[in-house]
């Protein structure tokens, strides 16, 4: 065999061996890529994303798209070839597996957590939108979860409204833990609650829940320290003056909060919030309307631009990363609150684009 042919054959065999090894070698990385975007003012599978009943609504136009990121599953192990391809590609990001699934979370656990965060983001979006419009929302501190085999099991129930602890009124979920931990393990603590069934019936009837019960529990020692606990987690529940239904399947996490809240505001106010323009965005939102940072910002920018967005509402804390890799034709608008976002959309409607708050790299 001629030397040149032998050399080419050997090189080919080595290349094949390397490719086979690359396919077989698993690496501790996961991939993020642009996910679908959804217009919160539009429909999905023939159903409106936002449906409001019991209050006057107005016609909308344009787009207020929430954005998503696709990630490889927790149980999927990338091989070396896939990781290298992801690193070299522009429309995906390869990150350490533990970044997406910390503490060894399974895919099922991660999906459940994302679903809970998505549900909470919907509630906060409703609250933030109505507060922005000065529409009253009634909030209650409630029993969110009850720990199995704890003093509270069978005595307190998820959905019970906590009025006070030892006679001291509670205004925030964290107040409950503070009042309980004033005790030592083994001491008694008394909760005054509106039972969940009573609260649900009152909400259905559109009335303020009444009829309290006192529940006295004996505290126990926390598993990891000497704090007194009763085995519940407190949260916040809201009673809305009319129905706001958000329907969107196969989406998780809290990052759609801002866009949901703006969609609700647009439907509840005359005029067209977008001015007919294609606007996308992202950001968590709390009950007070504060916008928080999210993950996967660069992938969301790519997905938004591919969908046709011209402007992107960007959480202040994500601005630097977003500005360092912005797709052509997409203008970033920095937002800290839902009020910031509304004011920026007003500038877009009037053509005052020079006055828009922008993002800068680094």
Coordinates of N, CA, C and O in Angstrom, one line a residue, residues 220-310:
X220 N -42.5 21.8 68.5 CA -41.4 20.8 68.6 C -40.2 21.5 68.1 O -40.2 22.5 67.5
X221 N -39.1 20.8 68.3 CA -37.7 21.3 67.9 C -37.6 21.0 66.4 O -37.9 20.0 65.8
X222 N -37.0 22.1 65.7 CA -36.7 22.0 64.3 C -35.7 20.9 64.0 O -34.8 20.7 64.9
X223 N -35.7 20.2 62.9 CA -34.7 19.1 62.6 C -33.3 19.5 62.7 O -32.4 18.8 63.1
X224 N -33.0 20.8 62.2 CA -31.6 21.2 62.0 C -31.1 22.2 63.1 O -29.9 22.5 63.1
X225 N -32.0 22.7 63.9 CA -31.5 23.7 65.0 C -32.5 23.6 66.1 O -33.3 22.7 66.2
X226 N -32.4 24.6 67.0 CA -33.2 24.5 68.3 C -34.5 25.4 68.2 O -35.1 25.6 69.2
X227 N -34.8 25.8 67.0 CA -36.0 26.6 66.9 C -37.3 25.8 67.2 O -37.3 24.6 66.9
X228 N -38.3 26.5 67.7 CA -39.6 25.9 67.8 C -40.4 26.0 66.5 O -40.4 27.1 65.9
X229 N -41.0 24.9 66.1 CA -41.8 24.9 64.9 C -43.1 24.1 65.2 O -43.2 23.4 66.1
X230 N -44.1 24.3 64.2 CA -45.3 23.5 64.3 C -45.6 22.7 63.1 O -46.6 22.0 63.0
X231 N -44.7 22.9 62.1 CA -44.8 22.1 60.9 C -45.7 22.6 59.8 O -46.4 21.8 59.1
X232 N -45.7 23.9 59.6 CA -46.5 24.5 58.5 C -45.6 25.5 57.7 O -44.6 25.9 58.3
X233 N -46.0 25.8 56.5 CA -45.4 26.9 55.7 C -46.5 27.8 55.4 O -47.5 27.4 54.9
X234 N -46.3 29.1 55.7 CA -47.3 30.1 55.5 C -47.0 30.7 54.1 O -45.9 30.8 53.6
X235 N -48.1 31.2 53.5 CA -48.0 31.8 52.2 C -49.1 32.9 52.1 O -49.8 33.3 53.1
X236 N -49.3 33.5 50.9 CA -50.3 34.5 50.7 C -51.3 34.1 49.7 O -50.9 33.5 48.7
X237 N -52.6 34.3 50.0 CA -53.6 34.0 49.1 C -54.4 35.3 48.8 O -54.4 36.2 49.7
X238 N -55.0 35.4 47.6 CA -55.6 36.7 47.2 C -57.1 36.4 46.8 O -57.4 35.4 46.2
X239 N -57.9 37.3 47.1 CA -59.3 37.3 46.6 C -59.5 38.5 45.6 O -59.3 39.6 46.0
X240 N -59.8 38.1 44.4 CA -59.9 39.1 43.3 C -61.3 39.5 43.1 O -62.2 38.7 43.3
X241 N -61.6 40.7 42.7 CA -62.9 41.2 42.6 C -63.6 40.7 41.3 O -64.8 40.9 41.2
X242 N -62.9 40.1 40.4 CA -63.5 39.4 39.3 C -62.5 38.3 38.8 O -61.4 38.2 39.3
X243 N -63.0 37.5 37.9 CA -62.2 36.4 37.4 C -61.1 36.7 36.4 O -61.4 37.3 35.4
X244 N -59.9 36.3 36.6 CA -58.8 36.4 35.6 C -58.2 35.0 35.5 O -57.7 34.5 36.4
X245 N -58.4 34.5 34.3 CA -57.9 33.1 34.1 C -56.8 33.1 33.1 O -56.9 33.7 32.0
X246 N -55.7 32.5 33.5 CA -54.5 32.4 32.6 C -54.3 31.0 32.2 O -54.1 30.1 33.0
X247 N -54.4 30.7 30.9 CA -54.3 29.3 30.4 C -53.1 29.2 29.5 O -53.1 29.8 28.4
X248 N -52.2 28.4 29.9 CA -51.0 28.1 29.1 C -50.3 26.9 29.6 O -49.9 26.8 30.7
X249 N -50.3 25.9 28.8 CA -49.8 24.6 29.2 C -48.3 24.4 28.8 O -47.8 25.2 27.9
X250 N -47.6 23.5 29.4 CA -46.3 23.1 29.1 C -45.3 24.3 29.2 O -44.3 24.4 28.5
X251 N -45.5 25.1 30.2 CA -44.6 26.2 30.5 C -44.4 26.2 32.0 O -45.3 26.0 32.8
X252 N -43.2 26.4 32.5 CA -42.9 26.5 33.9 C -42.0 27.6 34.3 O -41.5 28.3 33.4
X253 N -41.8 27.8 35.6 CA -40.9 28.9 36.0 C -41.7 30.2 36.2 O -42.8 30.3 35.8
X254 N -41.0 31.2 36.8 CA -41.7 32.4 37.2 C -41.5 33.6 36.2 O -42.0 34.7 36.4
X255 N -40.8 33.3 35.1 CA -40.3 34.5 34.3 C -41.3 35.1 33.4 O -41.0 36.2 32.8
X256 N -42.5 34.6 33.3 CA -43.5 35.2 32.5 C -44.4 36.2 33.2 O -45.3 36.9 32.7
X257 N -44.1 36.5 34.5 CA -44.9 37.3 35.3 C -45.1 38.7 34.8 O -46.2 39.2 34.7
X258 N -44.0 39.4 34.3 CA -44.2 40.7 33.8 C -45.1 40.8 32.6 O -46.0 41.6 32.5
X259 N -44.9 39.9 31.7 CA -45.7 39.9 30.4 C -47.2 39.6 30.7 O -48.1 40.1 30.1
X260 N -47.4 38.7 31.6 CA -48.8 38.4 32.0 C -49.5 39.6 32.6 O -50.6 40.0 32.3
X261 N -48.7 40.3 33.5 CA -49.3 41.5 34.1 C -49.6 42.6 33.1 O -50.7 43.2 33.2
X262 N -48.7 42.8 32.2 CA -49.0 43.8 31.1 C -50.2 43.4 30.3 O -50.9 44.3 29.8
X263 N -50.3 42.1 30.0 CA -51.4 41.7 29.2 C -52.7 42.0 29.9 O -53.7 42.4 29.3
X264 N -52.8 41.7 31.2 CA -54.0 42.0 32.0 C -54.3 43.5 32.0 O -55.4 43.9 31.8
X265 N -53.2 44.3 32.2 CA -53.4 45.8 32.2 C -54.0 46.2 30.8 O -54.9 47.1 30.8
X266 N -53.5 45.7 29.7 CA -53.9 46.1 28.4 C -55.4 45.8 28.2 O -56.2 46.6 27.7
X267 N -55.8 44.6 28.7 CA -57.2 44.2 28.5 C -58.2 45.0 29.3 O -59.4 45.1 29.0
X268 N -57.7 45.5 30.4 CA -58.6 46.2 31.4 C -58.6 47.7 31.2 O -59.3 48.4 31.9
X269 N -57.8 48.2 30.2 CA -57.8 49.7 30.0 C -58.1 50.0 28.6 O -57.7 49.3 27.6
X270 N -58.7 51.2 28.3 CA -59.0 51.6 27.0 C -57.7 52.0 26.2 O -56.7 52.3 26.9
X271 N -57.7 52.0 24.9 CA -56.5 52.2 24.2 C -55.7 51.0 24.0 O -56.1 49.9 24.5
X272 N -54.7 51.1 23.3 CA -53.8 49.9 22.9 C -52.4 50.1 23.5 O -51.7 50.9 23.0
X273 N -52.1 49.3 24.5 CA -50.9 49.4 25.2 C -49.7 49.3 24.3 O -48.7 50.0 24.5
X274 N -49.7 48.5 23.3 CA -48.6 48.2 22.5 C -48.5 49.2 21.3 O -47.4 49.3 20.6
X275 N -49.6 49.9 21.0 CA -49.6 50.7 19.8 C -49.5 49.9 18.6 O -49.2 50.4 17.5
X276 N -49.9 48.6 18.7 CA -49.9 47.7 17.5 C -48.5 47.1 17.2 O -48.3 46.4 16.3
X277 N -47.5 47.4 18.1 CA -46.1 47.0 17.8 C -45.9 45.6 18.4 O -46.7 45.1 19.2
X278 N -44.9 44.9 17.9 CA -44.5 43.6 18.4 C -43.4 43.7 19.5 O -42.3 44.0 19.2
X279 N -43.9 43.5 20.7 CA -43.0 43.7 21.9 C -42.9 42.3 22.6 O -44.0 41.7 22.8
X280 N -41.8 41.9 23.0 CA -41.6 40.7 23.8 C -40.9 41.1 25.1 O -40.5 42.3 25.2
X281 N -40.7 40.2 26.0 CA -40.0 40.5 27.2 C -40.0 39.3 28.2 O -40.5 38.2 27.9
X282 N -39.5 39.6 29.3 CA -39.4 38.6 30.4 C -39.2 39.3 31.7 O -39.0 40.5 31.8
X283 N -39.3 38.5 32.8 CA -39.0 39.1 34.1 C -40.0 38.5 35.1 O -41.2 38.4 34.8
X284 N -39.6 38.2 36.3 CA -40.5 37.8 37.3 C -41.2 39.1 37.8 O -40.7 40.2 37.5
X285 N -42.2 38.9 38.6 CA -42.9 40.1 39.2 C -43.4 39.7 40.5 O -43.9 38.5 40.7
X286 N -43.4 40.6 41.5 CA -43.9 40.3 42.8 C -45.2 41.1 42.9 O -45.7 41.8 42.0
X287 N -45.9 40.9 44.1 CA -47.2 41.5 44.3 C -47.2 43.0 44.2 O -48.2 43.7 43.9
X288 N -46.0 43.6 44.5 CA -45.9 45.1 44.5 C -45.5 45.6 43.1 O -45.4 46.8 42.9
X289 N -45.3 44.7 42.1 CA -45.0 45.1 40.8 C -43.6 45.3 40.5 O -43.2 45.8 39.4
X290 N -42.7 44.8 41.4 CA -41.3 44.9 41.1 C -40.8 43.7 40.2 O -41.2 42.6 40.4
X291 N -40.0 44.1 39.2 CA -39.6 43.1 38.2 C -38.2 42.5 38.6 O -37.3 43.3 38.9
X292 N -38.1 41.2 38.6 CA -36.9 40.5 39.0 C -36.2 39.8 37.8 O -36.8 39.6 36.7
X293 N -34.9 39.4 38.0 CA -34.1 38.8 37.0 C -34.6 37.4 36.7 O -35.2 36.7 37.5
X294 N -34.1 36.9 35.5 CA -34.4 35.5 35.1 C -33.2 34.9 34.5 O -32.1 35.5 34.4
X295 N -33.3 33.6 34.2 CA -32.1 32.9 33.6 C -32.3 32.8 32.1 O -33.5 32.9 31.6
X296 N -31.3 32.5 31.4 CA -31.3 32.3 29.9 C -31.7 33.5 29.1 O -32.3 33.3 28.0
X297 N -31.3 34.7 29.5 CA -31.7 35.9 28.8 C -31.3 35.9 27.3 O -32.0 36.3 26.5
X298 N -30.0 35.5 27.0 CA -29.6 35.5 25.6 C -30.4 34.6 24.7 O -30.7 35.0 23.6
X299 N -30.8 33.5 25.3 CA -31.7 32.6 24.5 C -33.0 33.2 24.2 O -33.7 33.0 23.2
X300 N -33.6 33.9 25.2 CA -34.9 34.5 25.1 C -34.8 35.6 24.1 O -35.8 35.9 23.3
X301 N -33.7 36.3 24.0 CA -33.6 37.4 23.0 C -33.6 36.8 21.6 O -34.3 37.3 20.7
X302 N -32.9 35.7 21.4 CA -32.9 35.1 20.1 C -34.3 34.6 19.7 O -34.7 34.8 18.6
X303 N -34.9 33.9 20.7 CA -36.3 33.5 20.4 C -37.2 34.6 20.1 O -38.1 34.5 19.1
X304 N -37.1 35.7 20.8 CA -38.0 36.8 20.5 C -37.8 37.4 19.1 O -38.7 37.7 18.4
X305 N -36.5 37.6 18.8 CA -36.2 38.2 17.5 C -36.7 37.3 16.3 O -37.2 37.7 15.3
X306 N -36.5 36.0 16.5 CA -36.9 35.0 15.5 C -38.4 35.0 15.3 O -38.9 34.8 14.2
X307 N -39.1 35.3 16.4 CA -40.6 35.4 16.3 C -41.1 36.7 15.7 O -42.3 36.8 15.3
X308 N -40.2 37.7 15.6 CA -40.6 38.9 14.9 C -40.6 40.2 15.9 O -41.0 41.2 15.4
X309 N -40.2 40.0 17.1 CA -40.2 41.1 18.0 C -39.2 42.2 17.6 O -38.1 41.9 17.1
X310 N -39.5 43.5 17.9 CA -38.6 44.6 17.6 C -38.1 45.2 18.9 O -37.1 45.9 18.9

